[in-house]
Coordinates of C-alpha atoms in Angstrom, one line a residue:
X1 CA -13.4 89.2 -1.9
X2 CA -10.7 89.3 0.7
X3 CA -10.6 86.4 3.3
X4 CA -8.7 86.2 6.5
X5 CA -7.2 82.8 7.1
X6 CA -6.4 81.6 10.6
X7 CA -3.9 78.7 10.6
X8 CA -1.2 76.7 12.4
X9 CA 2.0 76.1 10.5
X10 CA 2.0 72.4 11.2
X11 CA -0.7 69.8 10.5
X12 CA 0.6 67.6 13.3
X13 CA 0.3 70.1 16.1
X14 CA -2.9 70.7 18.2
X15 CA -4.2 74.3 17.5
X16 CA -3.1 76.7 20.2
X17 CA -4.3 80.3 20.2
X18 CA -0.9 81.7 20.9
X19 CA 0.6 80.0 17.9
X20 CA -2.2 80.9 15.5
X21 CA -1.1 82.9 12.5
X22 CA -3.1 84.8 9.9
X23 CA -2.9 85.7 6.3
X24 CA -5.2 87.6 3.9
X25 CA -6.1 86.0 0.6
X26 CA -8.0 87.5 -2.4
X27 CA -10.2 84.9 -4.0
X28 CA -13.8 84.4 -5.2
X29 CA -14.8 81.7 -2.6
X30 CA -13.7 80.0 0.6
X31 CA -13.5 76.7 -1.3
X32 CA -10.9 78.2 -3.7
X33 CA -8.9 79.6 -0.8
X34 CA -8.8 76.1 0.7
X35 CA -7.8 74.5 -2.6
X36 CA -5.1 77.1 -3.2
X37 CA -3.5 76.6 0.3
X38 CA -3.8 72.8 0.2
X39 CA -0.3 72.2 -0.9
X40 CA 1.2 74.3 1.9
X41 CA 0.4 71.8 4.6
X42 CA -1.3 74.3 6.9
X43 CA -3.7 73.4 9.6
X44 CA -6.5 75.9 8.7
X45 CA -8.7 76.7 11.7
X46 CA -11.0 79.3 10.2
X47 CA -11.6 81.4 7.1
X48 CA -13.6 84.6 7.4
X49 CA -14.5 87.4 5.1
X50 CA -13.0 90.9 5.6
X51 CA -15.1 93.8 4.5
X52 CA -16.4 97.2 5.5
X53 CA -15.1 98.7 8.7
X54 CA -13.3 95.5 9.5
X55 CA -11.3 95.8 6.3
X56 CA -10.5 99.5 7.1
X57 CA -9.2 98.4 10.6
X58 CA -7.1 95.6 9.1
X59 CA -5.6 97.9 6.5
X60 CA -4.2 100.1 9.3
X61 CA -1.9 97.2 10.4
X62 CA 1.6 97.5 9.0
X63 CA 1.7 93.7 8.3
X64 CA -1.5 93.8 6.1
X65 CA -0.6 92.1 2.8
X66 CA -3.1 90.3 0.5
X67 CA -2.1 87.2 -1.4
X68 CA -3.7 86.7 -4.7
X69 CA -4.0 83.0 -5.4

């Protein structure tokens, strides 16, 4: 499954929408995504699944890259 992770680069900053970044991660569960990203010190706001028409839309973006953790 592909997950879209919304995050802030610093744990010490308050989340601000304009500074939110995203990444796509291939994993078998949300828990494994969180475990895999734990050592990166990211402030994870939300992790959602990407599938169907939403996946097709995201693939059109030139920055679409999937991390396999």
